Short mmCIF file of C-alpha atoms and ligand atoms in Angstrom, two decimals:
data_model
loop_
_atom_site.label_atom_id
_atom_site.label_comp_id
_atom_site.label_asym_id
_atom_site.label_seq_id
_atom_site.Cartn_x
_atom_site.Cartn_y
_atom_site.Cartn_z
CA MET E 1 -81.42 -48.59 -38.19
CA ASP E 2 -80.66 -52.23 -38.18
CA THR E 3 -77.89 -53.62 -35.85
CA LYS E 4 -75.21 -53.40 -38.59
CA GLN E 5 -75.93 -49.84 -39.61
CA LEU E 6 -75.65 -49.13 -35.75
CA TYR E 7 -72.23 -50.79 -35.59
CA GLU E 8 -71.13 -48.75 -38.66
CA GLN E 9 -72.27 -45.54 -37.34
CA TYR E 10 -71.70 -45.60 -33.80
CA MET E 11 -69.26 -48.33 -32.83
CA ILE E 12 -65.44 -48.28 -32.80
CA THR E 13 -64.57 -51.62 -34.30
CA SER E 14 -61.48 -52.97 -35.88
CA MET E 15 -61.63 -56.90 -36.42
CA VAL E 16 -58.71 -58.13 -38.34
CA ALA E 17 -60.48 -60.89 -40.19
CA GLY E 18 -63.40 -58.56 -40.74
CA PHE E 19 -66.88 -58.98 -39.25
CA GLU E 20 -69.07 -62.23 -39.79
CA PRO E 21 -72.41 -60.94 -41.32
CA VAL E 22 -74.34 -62.74 -38.56
CA VAL E 23 -76.52 -60.76 -36.30
CA VAL E 24 -76.67 -63.12 -33.16
CA THR E 25 -79.77 -62.89 -31.19
CA ARG E 26 -79.99 -66.26 -29.03
CA ALA E 27 -77.55 -68.94 -28.32
CA ALA E 28 -77.82 -72.42 -26.51
CA LYS E 29 -75.21 -75.05 -25.97
CA CYS E 30 -73.10 -74.79 -29.32
CA THR E 31 -75.80 -73.01 -31.49
CA PHE E 32 -76.16 -69.53 -32.42
CA THR E 33 -79.38 -68.41 -33.76
CA ALA E 34 -79.33 -65.25 -35.96
CA GLU E 35 -82.00 -62.41 -36.50
CA ASP E 36 -82.98 -64.13 -39.82
CA GLY E 37 -83.82 -67.43 -37.86
CA LYS E 38 -80.71 -69.12 -39.28
CA GLU E 39 -78.96 -71.57 -37.00
CA TYR E 40 -75.16 -71.85 -36.81
CA LEU E 41 -72.96 -74.27 -35.09
CA ASP E 42 -70.58 -72.11 -33.11
CA CYS E 43 -66.98 -73.12 -33.18
CA PHE E 44 -65.45 -70.25 -31.83
CA SER E 45 -67.20 -69.68 -28.59
CA GLY E 46 -67.03 -65.86 -28.55
CA ILE E 47 -63.22 -66.55 -28.72
CA ALA E 48 -62.93 -69.30 -26.43
CA VAL E 49 -65.20 -68.18 -23.79
CA THR E 50 -68.29 -70.12 -23.48
CA ASN E 51 -66.72 -73.50 -22.53
CA ALA E 52 -69.74 -74.90 -20.86
CA GLY E 53 -71.88 -74.00 -23.84
CA HIS E 54 -73.95 -70.89 -24.41
CA GLY E 55 -76.31 -70.01 -21.67
CA HIS E 56 -75.77 -73.15 -19.52
CA PRO E 57 -78.84 -73.46 -17.45
CA LYS E 58 -76.92 -73.84 -14.18
CA VAL E 59 -74.75 -70.81 -14.63
CA VAL E 60 -77.71 -68.79 -15.78
CA ALA E 61 -79.62 -69.82 -12.71
CA ALA E 62 -76.95 -69.13 -10.38
CA ALA E 63 -76.43 -65.64 -12.01
CA LYS E 64 -80.03 -65.07 -11.73
CA LYS E 65 -80.31 -65.87 -8.15
CA GLN E 66 -77.26 -63.49 -7.24
CA LEU E 67 -78.89 -60.66 -9.46
CA ASP E 68 -81.86 -60.69 -6.77
CA GLU E 69 -79.56 -60.53 -3.90
CA LEU E 70 -76.78 -58.24 -4.61
CA VAL E 71 -75.36 -56.84 -8.10
CA HIS E 72 -72.40 -54.80 -6.93
CA CYS E 73 -70.71 -53.68 -3.67
CA CYS E 74 -67.05 -53.24 -4.50
CA THR E 75 -65.39 -56.46 -3.66
CA TYR E 76 -62.29 -54.54 -2.53
CA VAL E 77 -64.15 -52.11 -0.07
CA TYR E 78 -66.67 -54.43 1.58
CA TYR E 79 -66.54 -58.14 2.09
CA SER E 80 -68.57 -60.03 -0.68
CA PRO E 81 -69.34 -63.71 -0.05
CA ARG E 82 -69.37 -64.86 -3.66
CA ALA E 83 -65.88 -63.27 -4.35
CA GLY E 84 -64.44 -65.13 -1.13
CA GLU E 85 -66.04 -68.40 -2.22
CA LEU E 86 -64.81 -68.20 -5.58
CA CYS E 87 -61.17 -67.40 -4.74
CA LYS E 88 -61.17 -70.49 -2.52
CA MET E 89 -62.63 -72.46 -5.38
CA LEU E 90 -59.87 -71.33 -7.75
CA ALA E 91 -57.26 -72.21 -5.13
CA ASP E 92 -58.76 -75.70 -4.99
CA ILE E 93 -58.53 -76.19 -8.68
CA SER E 94 -55.27 -74.57 -9.56
CA PRO E 95 -51.95 -76.37 -9.75
CA GLY E 96 -49.48 -76.52 -6.85
CA LYS E 97 -49.36 -73.95 -4.20
CA LEU E 98 -51.26 -71.45 -6.17
CA GLN E 99 -53.61 -69.99 -3.35
CA LYS E 100 -54.55 -66.30 -3.37
CA SER E 101 -56.42 -64.75 -6.22
CA PHE E 102 -56.90 -61.14 -7.35
CA LEU E 103 -60.36 -60.77 -9.27
CA GLY E 104 -60.53 -58.55 -12.29
CA ASN E 105 -62.56 -58.01 -15.17
CA SER E 106 -60.48 -58.99 -18.34
CA GLY E 107 -57.69 -61.03 -19.53
CA ALA E 108 -55.31 -58.06 -20.04
CA GLU E 109 -56.39 -56.96 -16.57
CA ALA E 110 -55.22 -60.07 -14.94
CA ILE E 111 -51.95 -59.91 -17.09
CA GLU E 112 -51.28 -56.33 -16.11
CA GLY E 113 -51.71 -57.42 -12.27
CA ALA E 114 -49.54 -60.49 -12.76
CA MET E 115 -46.73 -58.41 -14.19
CA ARG E 116 -47.01 -55.83 -11.31
CA ILE E 117 -46.95 -58.43 -8.38
CA ALA E 118 -44.14 -60.23 -10.08
CA LYS E 119 -42.14 -57.27 -10.17
CA GLN E 120 -43.11 -56.09 -6.55
CA HIS E 121 -42.23 -59.74 -5.25
CA THR E 122 -38.88 -60.11 -6.95
CA LYS E 123 -37.96 -56.41 -6.96
CA ARG E 124 -36.93 -56.91 -10.43
CA LYS E 125 -38.20 -54.86 -13.27
CA GLU E 126 -37.66 -56.81 -16.53
CA MET E 127 -39.91 -59.23 -18.52
CA VAL E 128 -39.12 -62.16 -20.87
CA ALA E 129 -41.89 -63.07 -23.10
CA LEU E 130 -42.29 -65.12 -26.60
CA THR E 131 -42.44 -64.22 -30.20
CA HIS E 132 -45.89 -64.85 -31.67
CA SER E 133 -47.50 -64.25 -28.14
CA PHE E 134 -50.46 -62.29 -27.42
CA HIS E 135 -51.48 -61.00 -23.80
CA GLY E 136 -53.97 -58.25 -24.45
CA ARG E 137 -54.38 -54.63 -25.67
CA THR E 138 -53.33 -52.50 -22.85
CA VAL E 139 -50.06 -50.78 -23.29
CA GLY E 140 -48.41 -53.15 -20.54
CA THR E 141 -49.76 -56.30 -22.28
CA LEU E 142 -49.14 -55.14 -25.71
CA SER E 143 -45.42 -54.52 -24.53
CA ILE E 144 -45.13 -58.35 -23.95
CA THR E 145 -47.12 -59.30 -26.88
CA GLY E 146 -44.71 -60.47 -29.65
CA ASN E 147 -46.71 -59.65 -32.78
CA LYS E 148 -46.06 -56.39 -34.73
CA ALA E 149 -49.49 -56.45 -36.38
CA ARG E 150 -51.13 -56.13 -32.77
CA LYS E 151 -48.53 -53.59 -31.55
CA LYS E 152 -48.63 -50.93 -34.24
CA GLY E 153 -50.08 -47.46 -33.07
CA SER E 154 -49.68 -47.79 -29.55
CA CYS E 155 -45.96 -46.95 -28.97
CA PRO E 156 -44.00 -46.23 -26.93
CA TYR E 157 -44.08 -49.57 -24.85
CA LEU E 158 -42.62 -50.48 -21.67
CA SER E 159 -38.86 -50.80 -21.96
CA GLY E 160 -37.14 -54.02 -20.23
CA VAL E 161 -38.98 -56.61 -22.24
CA ALA E 162 -36.97 -59.25 -24.08
CA PHE E 163 -38.48 -61.84 -26.74
CA ALA E 164 -37.49 -65.57 -26.77
CA PRO E 165 -38.30 -67.57 -29.82
CA ALA E 166 -41.70 -69.23 -29.83
CA PRO E 167 -42.21 -72.94 -29.79
CA TYR E 168 -43.65 -72.76 -33.35
CA CYS E 169 -42.57 -76.31 -34.63
CA TYR E 170 -44.09 -75.99 -38.10
CA ARG E 171 -42.08 -72.75 -38.65
CA CYS E 172 -39.18 -73.59 -36.29
CA PRO E 173 -37.20 -70.45 -35.61
CA PHE E 174 -33.95 -72.62 -35.86
CA LYS E 175 -35.19 -74.62 -38.90
CA LEU E 176 -34.88 -77.82 -36.91
CA LYS E 177 -37.15 -80.98 -36.90
CA PRO E 178 -39.00 -81.59 -33.74
CA GLU E 179 -37.65 -85.15 -33.42
CA SER E 180 -34.13 -84.05 -33.34
CA CYS E 181 -34.35 -80.40 -32.05
CA ASN E 182 -33.53 -81.08 -28.55
CA THR E 183 -36.11 -78.32 -27.71
CA ALA E 184 -33.73 -75.51 -28.86
CA CYS E 185 -36.45 -73.01 -28.35
CA ALA E 186 -36.67 -73.58 -24.73
CA HIS E 187 -33.00 -73.84 -24.19
CA ALA E 188 -32.62 -70.35 -26.01
CA ILE E 189 -34.19 -68.64 -22.99
CA GLU E 190 -30.94 -68.91 -21.29
CA ASP E 191 -29.18 -66.80 -23.85
CA VAL E 192 -32.10 -64.43 -24.15
CA ILE E 193 -31.85 -63.87 -20.25
CA ARG E 194 -27.93 -63.50 -20.56
CA PHE E 195 -27.54 -61.30 -23.68
CA GLN E 196 -30.89 -59.38 -24.14
CA THR E 197 -31.69 -58.33 -20.49
CA ALA E 198 -29.91 -56.38 -17.87
CA GLY E 199 -30.01 -59.25 -15.53
CA ASP E 200 -33.05 -57.88 -13.64
CA VAL E 201 -35.90 -60.24 -15.01
CA ALA E 202 -38.82 -60.57 -12.73
CA ALA E 203 -41.02 -63.09 -14.70
CA PHE E 204 -41.05 -65.09 -17.89
CA ILE E 205 -44.65 -65.14 -19.46
CA ALA E 206 -45.91 -67.56 -21.77
CA GLU E 207 -49.41 -69.21 -22.93
CA PRO E 208 -49.18 -72.88 -22.36
CA LEU E 209 -50.77 -73.07 -25.76
CA MET E 210 -50.52 -70.05 -27.90
CA GLY E 211 -53.89 -68.97 -29.21
CA GLU E 212 -53.74 -65.80 -31.18
CA GLY E 213 -50.12 -66.82 -32.52
CA GLY E 214 -51.92 -69.60 -34.31
CA ILE E 215 -52.62 -72.38 -31.82
CA LEU E 216 -49.08 -73.16 -31.28
CA VAL E 217 -48.31 -76.22 -29.21
CA PRO E 218 -45.08 -76.35 -27.20
CA PRO E 219 -43.15 -79.47 -27.10
CA ASP E 220 -43.94 -81.82 -24.18
CA ASP E 221 -40.59 -80.79 -22.32
CA TYR E 222 -40.74 -77.23 -23.23
CA PHE E 223 -42.13 -75.80 -19.92
CA LYS E 224 -40.12 -77.86 -17.58
CA ILE E 225 -36.82 -76.57 -19.55
CA ALA E 226 -38.03 -72.99 -19.67
CA ALA E 227 -39.43 -72.89 -16.08
CA GLY E 228 -36.11 -74.43 -14.90
CA LEU E 229 -33.91 -71.83 -16.67
CA VAL E 230 -36.00 -68.99 -15.62
CA ARG E 231 -36.10 -69.96 -11.95
CA ALA E 232 -32.29 -70.48 -11.81
CA ASP E 233 -32.19 -67.03 -12.77
CA GLY E 234 -34.38 -65.98 -9.91
CA ALA E 235 -37.32 -65.06 -12.03
CA LEU E 236 -40.95 -66.25 -11.89
CA PHE E 237 -42.88 -68.15 -14.33
CA ILE E 238 -46.27 -66.65 -15.19
CA ALA E 239 -48.55 -68.96 -17.26
CA ASP E 240 -51.25 -67.09 -19.17
CA GLU E 241 -54.05 -69.41 -19.26
CA VAL E 242 -56.53 -66.81 -20.38
CA GLN E 243 -57.27 -68.60 -23.57
CA SER E 244 -56.26 -72.13 -22.71
CA GLY E 245 -57.89 -72.55 -19.18
CA PHE E 246 -60.96 -73.96 -18.00
CA GLY E 247 -61.05 -77.26 -19.97
CA ARG E 248 -60.22 -75.95 -23.38
CA THR E 249 -57.31 -78.15 -24.04
CA GLY E 250 -58.61 -81.33 -22.54
CA LYS E 251 -57.15 -80.60 -18.95
CA LEU E 252 -58.60 -77.89 -16.81
CA PHE E 253 -55.68 -75.80 -17.06
CA ALA E 254 -53.22 -76.51 -20.22
CA ILE E 255 -50.03 -76.31 -18.14
CA GLU E 256 -51.30 -79.45 -16.50
CA HIS E 257 -50.08 -81.23 -19.79
CA TYR E 258 -46.34 -80.16 -18.99
CA GLY E 259 -46.01 -81.25 -15.47
CA VAL E 260 -45.10 -77.78 -14.41
CA GLU E 261 -46.57 -75.51 -11.49
CA PRO E 262 -46.57 -71.87 -12.34
CA ASP E 263 -45.65 -69.23 -9.87
CA ILE E 264 -48.56 -66.95 -11.13
CA MET E 265 -51.37 -68.07 -13.20
CA CYS E 266 -53.66 -65.65 -15.14
CA MET E 267 -57.27 -66.64 -16.04
CA ALA E 268 -60.41 -65.05 -17.87
CA LYS E 269 -62.40 -65.99 -21.00
CA GLY E 270 -63.63 -69.59 -19.93
CA ILE E 271 -63.93 -68.73 -16.12
CA ALA E 272 -67.58 -67.87 -16.05
CA ASP E 273 -69.08 -69.09 -19.33
CA GLY E 274 -69.36 -65.63 -20.70
CA PHE E 275 -69.91 -63.38 -17.73
CA PRO E 276 -66.99 -60.93 -17.47
CA LEU E 277 -64.38 -61.87 -14.98
CA SER E 278 -60.77 -62.58 -14.64
CA ALA E 279 -58.22 -63.63 -12.09
CA PHE E 280 -54.56 -64.11 -11.28
CA ILE E 281 -53.59 -66.43 -8.72
CA VAL E 282 -50.40 -66.61 -6.77
CA THR E 283 -48.77 -68.39 -3.75
CA PRO E 284 -49.29 -66.60 -0.43
CA GLU E 285 -45.65 -65.57 -0.44
CA ILE E 286 -46.07 -63.91 -3.69
CA ALA E 287 -49.37 -62.23 -2.62
CA ASN E 288 -47.52 -60.51 0.33
CA ALA E 289 -45.85 -58.32 -2.09
CA PHE E 290 -49.05 -56.22 -2.69
CA THR E 291 -49.40 -53.71 0.37
CA PRO E 292 -52.45 -51.70 1.11
CA GLY E 293 -53.54 -49.41 -1.88
CA ASP E 294 -51.24 -51.13 -4.25
CA HIS E 295 -53.94 -52.82 -6.58
CA LEU E 296 -57.72 -52.51 -6.74
CA SER E 297 -60.33 -52.95 -9.36
CA THR E 298 -63.89 -51.29 -9.01
CA PHE E 299 -65.81 -53.89 -10.74
CA GLY E 300 -63.34 -56.81 -10.27
CA GLY E 301 -64.97 -59.74 -8.65
CA ASN E 302 -68.66 -58.74 -9.55
CA PRO E 303 -70.77 -60.81 -7.35
CA VAL E 304 -73.04 -61.94 -10.43
CA SER E 305 -69.81 -63.13 -12.33
CA CYS E 306 -68.54 -64.78 -9.37
CA ALA E 307 -71.63 -66.66 -8.78
CA ALA E 308 -71.71 -67.65 -12.54
CA ALA E 309 -68.01 -68.80 -12.31
CA MET E 310 -68.73 -71.00 -9.32
CA ALA E 311 -71.44 -72.66 -11.20
CA ASN E 312 -69.38 -72.93 -14.33
CA ILE E 313 -66.64 -74.73 -12.46
CA GLY E 314 -68.99 -77.07 -10.97
CA VAL E 315 -70.39 -77.85 -14.44
CA MET E 316 -66.84 -78.58 -15.81
CA ALA E 317 -66.52 -81.20 -12.99
CA ASP E 318 -70.23 -82.57 -13.03
CA GLU E 319 -70.24 -82.97 -16.94
CA LYS E 320 -66.69 -83.91 -17.17
CA LEU E 321 -66.02 -81.16 -19.93
CA PRO E 322 -62.34 -81.27 -19.94
CA ALA E 323 -62.65 -85.10 -20.88
CA ASN E 324 -65.05 -84.34 -23.50
CA SER E 325 -62.87 -81.62 -24.96
CA ALA E 326 -60.01 -84.10 -25.09
CA ALA E 327 -62.37 -86.82 -26.79
CA ARG E 328 -63.90 -84.51 -29.43
CA GLY E 329 -60.55 -82.61 -30.09
CA LYS E 330 -59.00 -85.98 -30.82
CA GLN E 331 -61.83 -87.02 -33.13
CA ILE E 332 -61.45 -83.81 -34.94
CA MET E 333 -57.74 -83.74 -35.24
CA ASP E 334 -57.55 -87.50 -36.21
CA ARG E 335 -59.76 -86.77 -38.97
CA LEU E 336 -58.35 -83.62 -40.26
CA LYS E 337 -54.74 -85.04 -39.98
CA LYS E 338 -55.93 -87.81 -42.28
CA PHE E 339 -57.45 -85.28 -44.80
CA GLN E 340 -54.32 -83.34 -44.58
CA THR E 341 -52.48 -85.98 -46.71
CA THR E 342 -54.90 -85.37 -49.54
CA CYS E 343 -55.13 -81.62 -49.56
CA LYS E 344 -52.26 -79.39 -50.46
CA VAL E 345 -53.22 -76.36 -48.71
CA VAL E 346 -53.33 -78.02 -45.15
CA GLY E 347 -49.85 -77.24 -43.96
CA ASP E 348 -50.41 -78.35 -40.31
CA VAL E 349 -53.33 -79.63 -38.01
CA ARG E 350 -52.44 -79.02 -34.37
CA GLY E 351 -53.62 -78.47 -31.01
CA LYS E 352 -54.89 -80.07 -27.84
CA GLY E 353 -58.63 -80.87 -26.86
CA LEU E 354 -60.85 -78.35 -28.60
CA MET E 355 -58.23 -75.71 -29.00
CA ILE E 356 -57.41 -76.62 -32.74
CA GLY E 357 -55.54 -74.71 -35.55
CA VAL E 358 -55.45 -75.63 -39.24
CA GLU E 359 -52.69 -73.90 -40.78
CA LEU E 360 -53.41 -73.32 -44.52
CA VAL E 361 -50.52 -72.70 -47.03
CA LYS E 362 -50.33 -72.18 -50.78
CA ASP E 363 -48.65 -75.66 -51.24
CA ALA E 364 -47.73 -77.76 -48.41
CA ALA E 365 -45.42 -79.97 -50.47
CA LYS E 366 -43.52 -77.28 -52.10
CA ASP E 367 -43.17 -74.35 -49.62
CA LYS E 368 -44.98 -73.14 -46.56
CA ALA E 369 -46.06 -69.76 -48.00
CA PRO E 370 -49.06 -68.63 -45.54
CA ALA E 371 -52.51 -68.68 -47.42
CA ALA E 372 -54.51 -66.00 -45.43
CA ASP E 373 -56.82 -65.80 -48.37
CA ALA E 374 -57.40 -69.43 -48.06
CA ALA E 375 -58.32 -69.13 -44.41
CA LYS E 376 -60.78 -66.50 -45.14
CA LYS E 377 -62.35 -68.38 -47.84
CA VAL E 378 -62.74 -71.47 -45.72
CA ARG E 379 -64.32 -69.20 -43.00
CA VAL E 380 -67.02 -67.78 -45.43
CA ALA E 381 -67.78 -71.23 -47.02
CA ALA E 382 -67.93 -72.88 -43.60
CA ARG E 383 -70.34 -70.06 -42.46
CA GLU E 384 -72.50 -70.50 -45.56
CA ALA E 385 -72.77 -74.16 -44.56
CA GLY E 386 -73.85 -73.20 -40.99
CA VAL E 387 -70.72 -73.59 -39.12
CA LEU E 388 -68.88 -70.56 -37.52
CA VAL E 389 -64.96 -70.90 -37.47
CA GLY E 390 -62.32 -68.41 -36.47
CA VAL E 391 -59.33 -67.42 -38.44
CA GLY E 392 -56.05 -66.15 -36.83
CA GLY E 393 -52.45 -66.76 -36.37
CA THR E 394 -49.53 -64.41 -36.85
CA PHE E 395 -49.95 -64.70 -40.71
CA GLY E 396 -53.69 -64.73 -40.54
CA ASN E 397 -53.78 -68.23 -42.05
CA VAL E 398 -54.76 -70.51 -39.24
CA VAL E 399 -58.50 -71.73 -39.15
CA ARG E 400 -59.36 -72.07 -35.52
CA VAL E 401 -61.66 -74.54 -34.21
CA GLN E 402 -62.56 -73.77 -30.58
CA PRO E 403 -66.16 -74.68 -29.96
CA PRO E 404 -67.88 -75.02 -26.80
CA LEU E 405 -66.73 -77.97 -24.78
CA VAL E 406 -70.20 -79.57 -24.85
CA LEU E 407 -69.74 -80.41 -28.54
CA THR E 408 -71.12 -83.88 -29.46
CA ALA E 409 -69.47 -86.39 -31.52
CA GLU E 410 -72.32 -85.93 -34.36
CA GLN E 411 -71.53 -82.12 -34.23
CA ALA E 412 -67.78 -82.86 -34.57
CA GLU E 413 -68.28 -84.97 -37.60
CA ARG E 414 -70.32 -82.23 -39.15
CA VAL E 415 -67.39 -79.66 -38.47
CA CYS E 416 -65.06 -81.86 -40.28
CA ASP E 417 -67.50 -82.57 -43.00
CA VAL E 418 -67.87 -78.78 -43.73
CA LEU E 419 -64.36 -77.97 -43.17
CA GLU E 420 -63.09 -80.56 -45.60
CA LYS E 421 -65.46 -79.57 -48.29
CA ALA E 422 -64.42 -75.83 -47.96
CA MET E 423 -60.74 -76.70 -48.04
CA THR E 424 -61.01 -79.09 -50.86
CA ALA E 425 -62.85 -76.29 -52.81
CA VAL E 426 -60.21 -73.78 -51.71
CA ALA E 427 -57.28 -76.15 -52.90
CA LYS E 428 -59.21 -76.54 -56.22
CA SER E 429 -59.31 -72.95 -57.03
CA ALA E 430 -55.69 -72.43 -55.86
N1 PLP Y 501 -54.17 -63.56 -22.91
C1 PLP Y 501 -54.45 -64.45 -23.85
C2 PLP Y 501 -53.79 -65.58 -24.00
C3 PLP Y 501 -55.47 -64.13 -24.76
O1 PLP Y 501 -55.78 -64.92 -25.77
C4 PLP Y 501 -56.26 -62.85 -24.67
C5 PLP Y 501 -57.37 -62.47 -25.52
O2 PLP Y 501 -57.36 -63.11 -26.63
C6 PLP Y 501 -55.98 -61.98 -23.67
C7 PLP Y 501 -54.67 -62.17 -22.77
C8 PLP Y 501 -56.51 -60.79 -23.25
O3 PLP Y 501 -57.81 -60.97 -22.85
P1 PLP Y 501 -58.94 -59.88 -22.92
O4 PLP Y 501 -59.34 -59.81 -24.37
O5 PLP Y 501 -60.03 -60.36 -21.98
O6 PLP Y 501 -58.47 -58.68 -22.17
#
């Protein structure tokens, strides 16, 4: 049986946008090599994971060295040097007073832990989250996910969750314009707390750039207003940096664009360049909320993943990957924004660094009807031209450009060439 048949017969799969018919056997930097020998420029990074590039030699070497020494001991039963060292490193690179980390395996696990410690610290029970958000696929994380399509089939969810309107400027929930809206979506959090909760809010959780919702970029003053309102109520601010962290947006963490220090920050995806690992980091005061026996993860803080993560964080600094992400992101967005003025199906081009979304619509000048089919067609045409992009967003109409942060200027031009050609063809056939 070939790989596709094995998947069909033996794996549970449910990708929304369908599988890419590419059997990946090798990868290096930004390039995937398929079973048939064809090479692809990867602009999705295993969903925003391999930020330092596929198989970065320093990350791989650190993991190989650790494999020979210790694969597993359970970080929460015995002292494991790599776990301790990584937690110190996370404290060094995280904003503000964030200092103590809990290490887990996945983004969802980090979010679950963050919600739990927020509740235990504040002795409160409710959560405020955002519409269009995505925080994972466990019952707890789906409870705070603001997207019906992701939630279906897993009810009942946790009670005590209220949703504030997302900062989705292109489809403003208040039908306002960014230049004159006074960031109404952030101010709305006050009423959400006042009218939709029982006054028992432990935390407000948000993605500093909203990934699965369609690469939504909150206005510059959004988090200052939001965190201010939430803290005035006595609740905490949790930044979900699972997708936006580790250089993806042009800064090490996306919340740094907003000048706000979260009380809790969640990390995963880009933390170890592809090795499974996650963390949430809190202030020492909040960390004290966990008492012995409260929280544990058998595989969390695996030594091999921790060694890879430390090498990965070193590479980020040595190779100035956040700066390259900012430069290449600007290059791509400048070009695509120019192209947008000539192509009726391009509704919006947005993002920061190499976290870019191109929202496709039926006709940008007439209405903003989402064009999910167009996004799928662009993905197929790009793949046929050797470039792999993602498709997502609440309406399935956003082309996602999230390559490894080692993307070169030439590769960035190629991505634009391929996407512009694909979007022109789609616009002609629309
Ligand atoms: N939070 C955000 C912002 C995400 O984008 C994701 C995954 O896409 C998650 C949490 C869940 O991470 P994981 O799939 O590792 O559980």
